[in-house]
Coordinates of C-alpha atoms in Angstrom, one line a residue:
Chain A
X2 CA -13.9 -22.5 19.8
X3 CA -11.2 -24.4 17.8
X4 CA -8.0 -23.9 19.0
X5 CA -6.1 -26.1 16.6
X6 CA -2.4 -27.0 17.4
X7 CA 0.1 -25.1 14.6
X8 CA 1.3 -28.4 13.1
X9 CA -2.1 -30.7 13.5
X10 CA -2.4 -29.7 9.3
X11 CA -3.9 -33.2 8.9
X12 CA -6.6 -32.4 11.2
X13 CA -6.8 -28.5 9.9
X14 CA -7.4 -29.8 6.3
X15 CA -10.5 -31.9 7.6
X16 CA -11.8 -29.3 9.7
X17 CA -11.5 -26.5 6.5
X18 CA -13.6 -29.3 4.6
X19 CA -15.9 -29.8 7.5
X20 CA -16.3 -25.9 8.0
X21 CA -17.1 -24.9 3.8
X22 CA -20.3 -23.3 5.4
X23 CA -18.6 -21.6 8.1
X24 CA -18.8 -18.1 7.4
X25 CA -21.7 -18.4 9.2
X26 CA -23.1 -15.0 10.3
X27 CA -24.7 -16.0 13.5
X28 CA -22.5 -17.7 16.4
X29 CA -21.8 -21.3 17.1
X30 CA -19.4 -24.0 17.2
X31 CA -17.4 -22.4 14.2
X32 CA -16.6 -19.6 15.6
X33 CA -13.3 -19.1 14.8
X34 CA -10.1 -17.7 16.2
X35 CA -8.2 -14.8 14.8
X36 CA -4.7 -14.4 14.6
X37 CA -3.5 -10.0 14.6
X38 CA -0.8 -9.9 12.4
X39 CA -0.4 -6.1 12.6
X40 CA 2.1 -4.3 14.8
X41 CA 0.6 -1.3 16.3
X42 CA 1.5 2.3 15.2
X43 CA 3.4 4.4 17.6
X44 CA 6.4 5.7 18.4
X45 CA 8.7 2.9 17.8
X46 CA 6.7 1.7 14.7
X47 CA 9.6 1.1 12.0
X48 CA 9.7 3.7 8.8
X49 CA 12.0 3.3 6.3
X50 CA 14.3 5.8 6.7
X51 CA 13.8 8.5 3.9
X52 CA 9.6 8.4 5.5
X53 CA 7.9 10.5 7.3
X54 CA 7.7 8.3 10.7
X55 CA 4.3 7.8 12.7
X56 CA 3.6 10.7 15.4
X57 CA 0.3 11.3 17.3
X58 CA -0.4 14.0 19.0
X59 CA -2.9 14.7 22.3
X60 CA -5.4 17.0 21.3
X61 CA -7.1 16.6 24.5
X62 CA -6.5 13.8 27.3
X63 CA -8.4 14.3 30.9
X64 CA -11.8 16.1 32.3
X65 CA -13.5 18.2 29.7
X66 CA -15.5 21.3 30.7
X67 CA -19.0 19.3 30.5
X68 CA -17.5 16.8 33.2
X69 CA -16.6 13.9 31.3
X70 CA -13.3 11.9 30.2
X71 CA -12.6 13.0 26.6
X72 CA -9.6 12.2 24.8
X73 CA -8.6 12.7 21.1
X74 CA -5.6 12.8 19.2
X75 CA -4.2 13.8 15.2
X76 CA -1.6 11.6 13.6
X77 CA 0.6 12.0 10.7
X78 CA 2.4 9.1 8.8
X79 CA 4.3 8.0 5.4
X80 CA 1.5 5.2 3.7
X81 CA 4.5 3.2 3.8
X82 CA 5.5 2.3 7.4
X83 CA 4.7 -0.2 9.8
X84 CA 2.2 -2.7 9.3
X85 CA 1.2 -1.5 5.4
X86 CA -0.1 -2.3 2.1
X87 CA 1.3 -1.1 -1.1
X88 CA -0.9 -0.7 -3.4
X89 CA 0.0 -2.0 -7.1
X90 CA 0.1 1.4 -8.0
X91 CA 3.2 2.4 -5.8
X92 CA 5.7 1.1 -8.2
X93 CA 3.4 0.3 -11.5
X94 CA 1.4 3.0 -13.7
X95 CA -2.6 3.1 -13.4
X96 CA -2.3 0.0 -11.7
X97 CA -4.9 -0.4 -8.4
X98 CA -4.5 2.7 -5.9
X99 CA -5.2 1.8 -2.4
X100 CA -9.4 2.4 -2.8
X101 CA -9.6 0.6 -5.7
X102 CA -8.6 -2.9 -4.6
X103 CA -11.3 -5.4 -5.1
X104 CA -11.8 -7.2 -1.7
X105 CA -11.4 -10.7 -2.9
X106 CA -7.7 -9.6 -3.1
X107 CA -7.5 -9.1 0.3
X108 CA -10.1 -11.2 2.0
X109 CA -8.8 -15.0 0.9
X110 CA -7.6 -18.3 1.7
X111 CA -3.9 -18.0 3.2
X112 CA -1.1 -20.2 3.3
X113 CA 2.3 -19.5 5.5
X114 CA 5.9 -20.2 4.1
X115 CA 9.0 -20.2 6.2
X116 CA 12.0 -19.6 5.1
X117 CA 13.3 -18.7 8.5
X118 CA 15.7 -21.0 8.1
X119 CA 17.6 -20.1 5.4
X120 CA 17.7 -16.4 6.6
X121 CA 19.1 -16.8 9.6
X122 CA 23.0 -16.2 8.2
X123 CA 22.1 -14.5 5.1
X124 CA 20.2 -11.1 5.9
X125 CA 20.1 -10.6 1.9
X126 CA 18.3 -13.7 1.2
X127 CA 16.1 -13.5 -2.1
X128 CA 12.7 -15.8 -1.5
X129 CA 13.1 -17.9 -4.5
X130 CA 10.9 -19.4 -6.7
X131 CA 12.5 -22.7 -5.3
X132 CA 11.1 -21.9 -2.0
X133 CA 7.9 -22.0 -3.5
X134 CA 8.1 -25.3 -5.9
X135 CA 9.4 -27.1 -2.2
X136 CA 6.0 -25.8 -0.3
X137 CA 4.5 -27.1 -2.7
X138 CA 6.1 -30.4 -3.3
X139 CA 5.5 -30.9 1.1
X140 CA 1.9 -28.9 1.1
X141 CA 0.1 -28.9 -1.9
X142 CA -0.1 -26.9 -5.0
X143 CA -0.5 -23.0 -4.3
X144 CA -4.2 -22.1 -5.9
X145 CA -5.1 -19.1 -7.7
X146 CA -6.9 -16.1 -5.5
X147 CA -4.4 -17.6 -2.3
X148 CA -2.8 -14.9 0.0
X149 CA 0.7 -16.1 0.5
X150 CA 2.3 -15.1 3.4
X151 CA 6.4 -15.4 3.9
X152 CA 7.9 -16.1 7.4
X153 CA 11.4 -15.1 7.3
X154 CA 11.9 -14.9 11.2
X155 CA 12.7 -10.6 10.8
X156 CA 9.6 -10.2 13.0
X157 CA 11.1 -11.5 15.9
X158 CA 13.5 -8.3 15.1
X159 CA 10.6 -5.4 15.5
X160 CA 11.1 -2.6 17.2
X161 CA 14.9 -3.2 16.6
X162 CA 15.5 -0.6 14.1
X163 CA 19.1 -1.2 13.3
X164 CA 18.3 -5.5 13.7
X165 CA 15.2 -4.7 11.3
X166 CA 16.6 -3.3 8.7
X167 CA 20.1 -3.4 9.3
X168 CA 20.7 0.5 9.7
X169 CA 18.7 2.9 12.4
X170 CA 20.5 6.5 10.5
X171 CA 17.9 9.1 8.9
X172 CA 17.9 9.0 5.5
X173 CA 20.6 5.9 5.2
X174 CA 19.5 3.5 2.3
X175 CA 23.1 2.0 1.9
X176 CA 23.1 -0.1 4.8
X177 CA 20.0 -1.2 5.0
X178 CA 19.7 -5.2 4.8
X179 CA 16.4 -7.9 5.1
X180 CA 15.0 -10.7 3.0
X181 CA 12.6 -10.1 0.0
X182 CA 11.3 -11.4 -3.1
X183 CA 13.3 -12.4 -6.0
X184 CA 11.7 -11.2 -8.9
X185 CA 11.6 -14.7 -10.5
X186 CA 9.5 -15.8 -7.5
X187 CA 7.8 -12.6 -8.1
X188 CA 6.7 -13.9 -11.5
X189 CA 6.1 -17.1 -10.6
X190 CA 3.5 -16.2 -8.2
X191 CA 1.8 -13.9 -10.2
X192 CA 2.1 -15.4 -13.6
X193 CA 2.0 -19.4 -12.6
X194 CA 0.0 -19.2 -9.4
X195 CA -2.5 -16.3 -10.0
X196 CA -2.3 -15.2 -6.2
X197 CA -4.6 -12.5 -4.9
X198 CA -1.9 -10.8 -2.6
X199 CA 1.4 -11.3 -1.0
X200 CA 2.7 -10.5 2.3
X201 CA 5.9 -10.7 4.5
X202 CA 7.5 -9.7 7.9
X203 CA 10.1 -7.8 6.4
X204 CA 10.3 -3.7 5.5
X205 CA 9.7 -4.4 2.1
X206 CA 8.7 -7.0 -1.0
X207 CA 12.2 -6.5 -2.3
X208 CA 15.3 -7.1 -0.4
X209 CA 17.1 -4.0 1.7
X210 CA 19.9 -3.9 -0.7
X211 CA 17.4 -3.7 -4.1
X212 CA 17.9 -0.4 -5.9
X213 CA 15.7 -1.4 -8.7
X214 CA 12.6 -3.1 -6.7
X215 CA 11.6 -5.6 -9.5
X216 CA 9.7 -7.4 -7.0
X217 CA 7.7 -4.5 -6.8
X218 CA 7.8 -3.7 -10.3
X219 CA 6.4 -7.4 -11.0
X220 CA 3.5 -7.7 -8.4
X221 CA 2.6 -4.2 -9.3
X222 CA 2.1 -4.8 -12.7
X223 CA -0.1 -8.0 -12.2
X224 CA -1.8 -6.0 -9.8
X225 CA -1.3 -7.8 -6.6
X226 CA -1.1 -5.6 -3.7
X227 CA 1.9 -6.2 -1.2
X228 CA 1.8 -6.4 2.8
X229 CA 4.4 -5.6 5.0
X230 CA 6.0 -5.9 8.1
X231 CA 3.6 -8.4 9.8
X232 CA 4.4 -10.1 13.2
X233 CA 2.9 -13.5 14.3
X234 CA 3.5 -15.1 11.3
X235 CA 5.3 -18.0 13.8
X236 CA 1.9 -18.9 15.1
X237 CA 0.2 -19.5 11.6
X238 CA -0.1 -23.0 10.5
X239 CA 0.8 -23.7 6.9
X240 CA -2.5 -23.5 5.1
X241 CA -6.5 -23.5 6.3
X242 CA -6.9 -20.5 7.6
X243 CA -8.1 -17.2 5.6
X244 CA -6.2 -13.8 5.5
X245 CA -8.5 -10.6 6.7
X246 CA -6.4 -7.5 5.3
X247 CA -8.3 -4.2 5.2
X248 CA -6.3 -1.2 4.7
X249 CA -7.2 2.2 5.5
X250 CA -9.3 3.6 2.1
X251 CA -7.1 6.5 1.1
X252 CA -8.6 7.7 -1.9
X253 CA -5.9 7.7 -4.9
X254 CA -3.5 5.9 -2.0
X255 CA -0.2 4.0 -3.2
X256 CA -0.3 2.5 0.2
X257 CA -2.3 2.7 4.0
X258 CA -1.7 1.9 7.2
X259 CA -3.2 -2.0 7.0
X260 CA -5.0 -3.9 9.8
X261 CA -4.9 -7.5 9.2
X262 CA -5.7 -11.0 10.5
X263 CA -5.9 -14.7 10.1
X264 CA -9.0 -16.1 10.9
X265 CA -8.4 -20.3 12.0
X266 CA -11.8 -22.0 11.4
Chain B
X12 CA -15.5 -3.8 -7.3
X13 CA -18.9 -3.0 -7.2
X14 CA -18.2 1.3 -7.6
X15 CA -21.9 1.8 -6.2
X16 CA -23.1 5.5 -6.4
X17 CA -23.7 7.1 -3.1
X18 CA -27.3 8.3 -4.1
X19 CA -28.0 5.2 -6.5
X20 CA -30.0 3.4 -3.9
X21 CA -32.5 1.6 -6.3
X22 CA -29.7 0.5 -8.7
X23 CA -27.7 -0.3 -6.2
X24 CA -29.8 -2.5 -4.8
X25 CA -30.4 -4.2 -8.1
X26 CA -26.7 -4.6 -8.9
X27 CA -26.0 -6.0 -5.3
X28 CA -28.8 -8.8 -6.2
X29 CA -26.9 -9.3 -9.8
X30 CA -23.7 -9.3 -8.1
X31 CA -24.2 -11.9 -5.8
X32 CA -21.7 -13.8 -7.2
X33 CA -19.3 -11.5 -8.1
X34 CA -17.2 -10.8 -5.2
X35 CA -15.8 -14.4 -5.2
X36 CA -12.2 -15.2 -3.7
X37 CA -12.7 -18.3 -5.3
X38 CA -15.1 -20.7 -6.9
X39 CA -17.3 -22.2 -4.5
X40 CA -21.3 -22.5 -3.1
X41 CA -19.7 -20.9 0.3
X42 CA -18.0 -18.1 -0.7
X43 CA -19.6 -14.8 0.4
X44 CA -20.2 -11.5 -0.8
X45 CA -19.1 -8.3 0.8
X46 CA -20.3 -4.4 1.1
X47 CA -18.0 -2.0 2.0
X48 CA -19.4 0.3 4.8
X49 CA -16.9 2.7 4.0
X50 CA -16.7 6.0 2.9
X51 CA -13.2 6.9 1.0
X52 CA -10.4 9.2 2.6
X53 CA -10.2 12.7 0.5
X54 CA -10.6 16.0 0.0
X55 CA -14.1 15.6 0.8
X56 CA -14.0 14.1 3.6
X57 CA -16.1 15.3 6.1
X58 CA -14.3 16.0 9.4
X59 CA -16.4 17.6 12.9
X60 CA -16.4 21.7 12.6
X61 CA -13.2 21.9 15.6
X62 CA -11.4 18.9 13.9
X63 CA -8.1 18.8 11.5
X64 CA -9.4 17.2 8.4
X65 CA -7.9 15.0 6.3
X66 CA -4.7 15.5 4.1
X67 CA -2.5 14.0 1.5
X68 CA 0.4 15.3 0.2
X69 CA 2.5 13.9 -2.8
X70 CA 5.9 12.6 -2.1
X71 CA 6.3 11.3 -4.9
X72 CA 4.4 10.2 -8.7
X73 CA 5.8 9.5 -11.6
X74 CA 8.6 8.5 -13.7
X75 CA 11.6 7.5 -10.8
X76 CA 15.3 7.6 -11.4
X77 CA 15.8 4.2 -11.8
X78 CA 13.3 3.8 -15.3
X79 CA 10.4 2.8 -13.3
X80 CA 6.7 4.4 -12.0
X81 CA 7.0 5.6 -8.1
X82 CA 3.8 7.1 -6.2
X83 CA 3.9 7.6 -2.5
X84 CA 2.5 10.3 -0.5
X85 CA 1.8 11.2 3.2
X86 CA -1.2 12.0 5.3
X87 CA -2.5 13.3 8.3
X88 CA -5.8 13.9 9.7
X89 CA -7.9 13.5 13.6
X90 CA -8.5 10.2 14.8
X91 CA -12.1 10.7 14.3
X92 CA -13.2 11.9 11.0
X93 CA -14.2 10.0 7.9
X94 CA -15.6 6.5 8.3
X95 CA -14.0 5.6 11.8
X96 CA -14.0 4.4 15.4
X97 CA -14.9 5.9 18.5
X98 CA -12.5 3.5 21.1
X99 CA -15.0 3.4 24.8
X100 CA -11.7 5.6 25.8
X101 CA -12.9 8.5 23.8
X102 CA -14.9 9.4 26.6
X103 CA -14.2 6.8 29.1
X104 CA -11.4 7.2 31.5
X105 CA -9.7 3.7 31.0
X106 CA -11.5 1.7 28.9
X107 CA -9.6 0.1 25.8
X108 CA -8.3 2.4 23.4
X109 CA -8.0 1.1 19.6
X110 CA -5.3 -1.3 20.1
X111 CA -7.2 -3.3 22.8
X112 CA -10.2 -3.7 21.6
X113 CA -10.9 -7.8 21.7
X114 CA -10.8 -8.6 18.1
X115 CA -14.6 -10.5 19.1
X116 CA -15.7 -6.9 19.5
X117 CA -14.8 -5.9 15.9
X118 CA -15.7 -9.2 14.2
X119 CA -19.7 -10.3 14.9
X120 CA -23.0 -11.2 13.8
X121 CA -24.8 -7.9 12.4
X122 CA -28.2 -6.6 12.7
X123 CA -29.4 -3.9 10.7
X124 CA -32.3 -1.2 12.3
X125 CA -33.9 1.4 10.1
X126 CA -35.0 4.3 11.2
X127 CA -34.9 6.3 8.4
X128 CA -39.0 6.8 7.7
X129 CA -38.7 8.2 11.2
X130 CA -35.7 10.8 10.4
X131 CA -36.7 12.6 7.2
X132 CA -38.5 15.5 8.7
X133 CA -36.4 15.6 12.1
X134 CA -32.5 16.2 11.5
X135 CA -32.0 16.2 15.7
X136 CA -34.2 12.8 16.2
X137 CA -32.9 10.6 18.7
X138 CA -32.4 6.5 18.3
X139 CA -34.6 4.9 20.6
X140 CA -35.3 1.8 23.1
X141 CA -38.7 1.7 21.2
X142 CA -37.1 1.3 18.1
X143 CA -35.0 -1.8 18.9
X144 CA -38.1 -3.1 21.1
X145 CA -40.0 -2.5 17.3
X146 CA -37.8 -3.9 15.6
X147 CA -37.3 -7.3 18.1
X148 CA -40.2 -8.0 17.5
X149 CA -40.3 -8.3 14.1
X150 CA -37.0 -9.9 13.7
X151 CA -36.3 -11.5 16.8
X152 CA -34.3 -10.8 20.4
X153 CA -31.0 -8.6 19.4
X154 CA -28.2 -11.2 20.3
X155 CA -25.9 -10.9 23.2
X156 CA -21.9 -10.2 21.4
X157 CA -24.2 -8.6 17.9
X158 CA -23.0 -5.2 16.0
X159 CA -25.9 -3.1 15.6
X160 CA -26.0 -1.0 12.8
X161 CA -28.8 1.8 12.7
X162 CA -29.6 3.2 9.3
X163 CA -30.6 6.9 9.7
X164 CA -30.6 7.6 6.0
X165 CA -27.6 10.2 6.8
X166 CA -25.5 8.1 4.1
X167 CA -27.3 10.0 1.1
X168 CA -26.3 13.2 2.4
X169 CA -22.7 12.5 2.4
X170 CA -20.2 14.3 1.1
X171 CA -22.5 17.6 1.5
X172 CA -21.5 18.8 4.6
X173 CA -23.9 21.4 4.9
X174 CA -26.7 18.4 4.8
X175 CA -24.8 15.9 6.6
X176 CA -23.9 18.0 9.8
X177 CA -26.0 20.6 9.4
X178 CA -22.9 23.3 8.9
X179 CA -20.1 23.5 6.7
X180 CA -18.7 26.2 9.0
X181 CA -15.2 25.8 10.4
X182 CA -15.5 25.9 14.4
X183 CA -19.5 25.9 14.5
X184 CA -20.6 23.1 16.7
X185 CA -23.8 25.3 17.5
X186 CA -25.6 24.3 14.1
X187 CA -24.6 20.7 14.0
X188 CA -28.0 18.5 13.0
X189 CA -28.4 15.1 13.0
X190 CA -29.5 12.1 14.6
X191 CA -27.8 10.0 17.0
X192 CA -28.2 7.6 20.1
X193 CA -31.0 8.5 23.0
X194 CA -28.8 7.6 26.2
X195 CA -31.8 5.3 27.2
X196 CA -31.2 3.0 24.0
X197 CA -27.5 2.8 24.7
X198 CA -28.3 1.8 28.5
X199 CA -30.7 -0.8 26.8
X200 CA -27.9 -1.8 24.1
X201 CA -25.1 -2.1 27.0
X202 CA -26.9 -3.3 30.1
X203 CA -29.9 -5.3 28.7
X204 CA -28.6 -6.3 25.3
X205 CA -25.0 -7.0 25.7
X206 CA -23.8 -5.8 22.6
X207 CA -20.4 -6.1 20.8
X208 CA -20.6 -2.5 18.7
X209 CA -22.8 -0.1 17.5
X210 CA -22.4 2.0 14.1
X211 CA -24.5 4.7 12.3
X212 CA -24.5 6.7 8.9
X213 CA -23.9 10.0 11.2
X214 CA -20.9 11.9 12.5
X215 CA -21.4 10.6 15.9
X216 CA -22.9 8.5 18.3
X217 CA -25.1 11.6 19.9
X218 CA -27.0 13.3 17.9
X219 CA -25.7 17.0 16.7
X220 CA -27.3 19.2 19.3
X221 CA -25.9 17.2 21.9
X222 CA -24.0 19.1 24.9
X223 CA -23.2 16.4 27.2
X224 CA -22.5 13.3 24.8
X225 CA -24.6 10.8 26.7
X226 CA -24.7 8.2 24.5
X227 CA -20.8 8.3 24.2
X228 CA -20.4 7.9 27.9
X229 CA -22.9 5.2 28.3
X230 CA -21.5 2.9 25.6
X231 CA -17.9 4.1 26.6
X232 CA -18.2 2.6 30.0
X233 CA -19.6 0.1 29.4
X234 CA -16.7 -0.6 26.7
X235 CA -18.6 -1.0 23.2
X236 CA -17.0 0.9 20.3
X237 CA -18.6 2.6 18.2
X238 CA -18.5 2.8 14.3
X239 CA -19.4 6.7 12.4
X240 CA -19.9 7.8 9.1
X241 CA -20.9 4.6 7.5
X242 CA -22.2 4.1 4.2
X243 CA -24.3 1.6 2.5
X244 CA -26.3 0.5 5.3
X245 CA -29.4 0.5 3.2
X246 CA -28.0 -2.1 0.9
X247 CA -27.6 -4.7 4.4
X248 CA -30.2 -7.4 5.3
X249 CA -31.9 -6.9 8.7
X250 CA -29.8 -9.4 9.9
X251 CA -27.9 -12.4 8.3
X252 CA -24.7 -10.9 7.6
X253 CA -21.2 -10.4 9.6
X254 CA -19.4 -7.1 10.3
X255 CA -15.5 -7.5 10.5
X256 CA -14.1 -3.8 11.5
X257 CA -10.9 -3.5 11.2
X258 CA -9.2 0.0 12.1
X259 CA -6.0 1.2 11.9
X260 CA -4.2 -0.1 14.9
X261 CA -3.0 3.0 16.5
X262 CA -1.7 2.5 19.7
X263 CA -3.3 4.3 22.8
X264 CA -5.5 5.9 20.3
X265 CA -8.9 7.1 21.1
X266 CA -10.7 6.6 17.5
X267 CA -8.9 5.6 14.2
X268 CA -9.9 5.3 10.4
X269 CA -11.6 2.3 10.2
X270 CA -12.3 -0.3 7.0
X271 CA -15.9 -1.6 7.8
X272 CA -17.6 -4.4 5.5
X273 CA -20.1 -6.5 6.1
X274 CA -20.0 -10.3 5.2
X275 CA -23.0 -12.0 3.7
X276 CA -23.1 -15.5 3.4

């Protein structure tokens, strides 16, 4: 296994080069190392506060009649909660529902941008286009069909719920406050960069105190889907590793519950 | 997005060889292509006879107050319905449940067993040793940390319920039909094979007249999920090919929805 160091990117980039074969089906040397960037759902998983929250409950849970263990449970959700893709049709018109997304839109080449540090004092940042022109200018350009993935340090907040996203009242929208896309860098990922998806460890693409969600609006309309609240995006280096995001297929879905990964060659 | 037909086997087949290269995340030699093992979540769904199917209900879609396009909805159903996984909890007092599964479990080198020549004319036939044995030796010792998939032909049946569980009665597990795992071939799986998974095109790991759900225990105790209601198994090499399972992390859960593709190199 290849446990590279988070900052060795010199070494990363060679051993992506070294590794273009290494989706190898059979195991070996490459096998690589995964990275869960989903929090689990349960009863502190984060909705926003208009949603339907998570909640299992224990259908059965001990001996059965036959003499065995047997447990099973049902579970009821918002799509949009916890760990989550929205689908481009959630704010954009026959746009992609959750079953329709191709999966080279969600199975692709990752990079990881922090803007952790700009955050820090400003829980309304807006991830500018500037943020991304500055990656770029350190890391190389971003290619078309890349999953970008923003770091803006709110994961360290989960399951905080008033931390997370800056109010813990049913139903409050007001207060709430967290870092999201501005919808120039919105365009500018979709309409100079071509990416396949993006993702971010805050409750939404737009930031807590949008009312009109034009980051939404914009990567809806180019049809890239949108993850959500992820965790471990501290661990990721900044590029050379692919992003693994399959939702739960909900026919006609605007969004799912969304299990995803980086795989680290 | 290949939108293959559930019963177009032959032209499915044909447009899987034409689409070889069509699943691409980006140019390149490497890149693989994908099949999505997965059967959608809807109104047809098919759910066991004593289990809460599953639902969706509109929150929201349409025109929103703010001039732009809004669809959400929310959705309940039983852990294990649908296209999903069986956690070795499910019928093995502590064993992982969904959230603990080693991602190295869910991510692995596939083989692909057929058994359907053997299953047309017997709805309760039961998976075998022999037929792993058989199919060894033709293709070669099944590797310790594999996924083994078993095609019983059960995917062409889906979404009739009547023909895929052999009811379509609410409550009537007496006239459930269908194949599933002899406990002897998941002793030989666990103990003598090592294996990482096992999946199936059928409602569950035991076939339908089971009482005692042998084959659950066995491969619950010995802590090897299992993967039900697949699709598109007949499209999958015998082997070649990598299985990434991803379900929905639910914590403590004892099965969950599950997105299953396999990878092909």
């Amino acid at each position: 296994m290849l446990a590279l160091g988070s900052r060795r990117y010199g070494l990363a980039a060679v051993v992506l080069i070294l590794a273009g074969a290494c989706t190898h089906a059979s195991p070996g040397p490459e096998t690589p190392r995964w990275v869960d960037l989903t929090h689990p759902f349960d009863e502190t998983t984060i909705y926003w506060p208009t949603s339907k929250p998570f909640a299992l409950s224990t259908v059965h849970k001990g001996p059965a009649g036959g003499g065995y263990w047997y447990e099973a449970n049902n579970f009821e959700a918002a799509e949009h909660g916890g760990t989550h893709i929205d689908a481009p049709v959630h704010f954009a018109k026959d746009r992609w529902a959750v079953d329709a997304i191709p999966l080279d839109r969600l199975i692709a080449p990752g990079i990881r941008v922090d803007v952790s540090g700009r955050v820090q004092d400003n829980a309304d940042y807006l991830i500018s286009r500037a943020d991304f022109i500055e990656w770029e200018a350190r890391h190389g350009r971003i290619e078309a069909g890349s999953i970008v993935l923003v770091r803006t340090g709110w994961e360290a907040r989960w399951p905080d719920k008033k931390r997370y996203l800056g109010t813990d009242t049913t139903g409050d929208t007001a207060n709430l406050h967290f870092p999201g896309f501005h919808e120039d860098a919105a365009r500018f990922l979709t309409q100079e960069r071509n990416v396949a998806a993006v993702g971010l460890d805050t409750a939404s693409l737009d930031f807590g105190q949008s009312t009109e969600f034009k980051a939404h609006r914009v990567f809806g309309a180019a049809n890239v889907p949108g993850f959500e609240n992820l965790t471990q995006l501290g661990t990721l280096p900044v590029r050379g590793f692919r992003v693994i995001a399959l939702p739960m297929k909900i026919g006609g879905g605007s969004g799912a519950p969304l299990r995803i990964i980086a795989e680290i060659p």
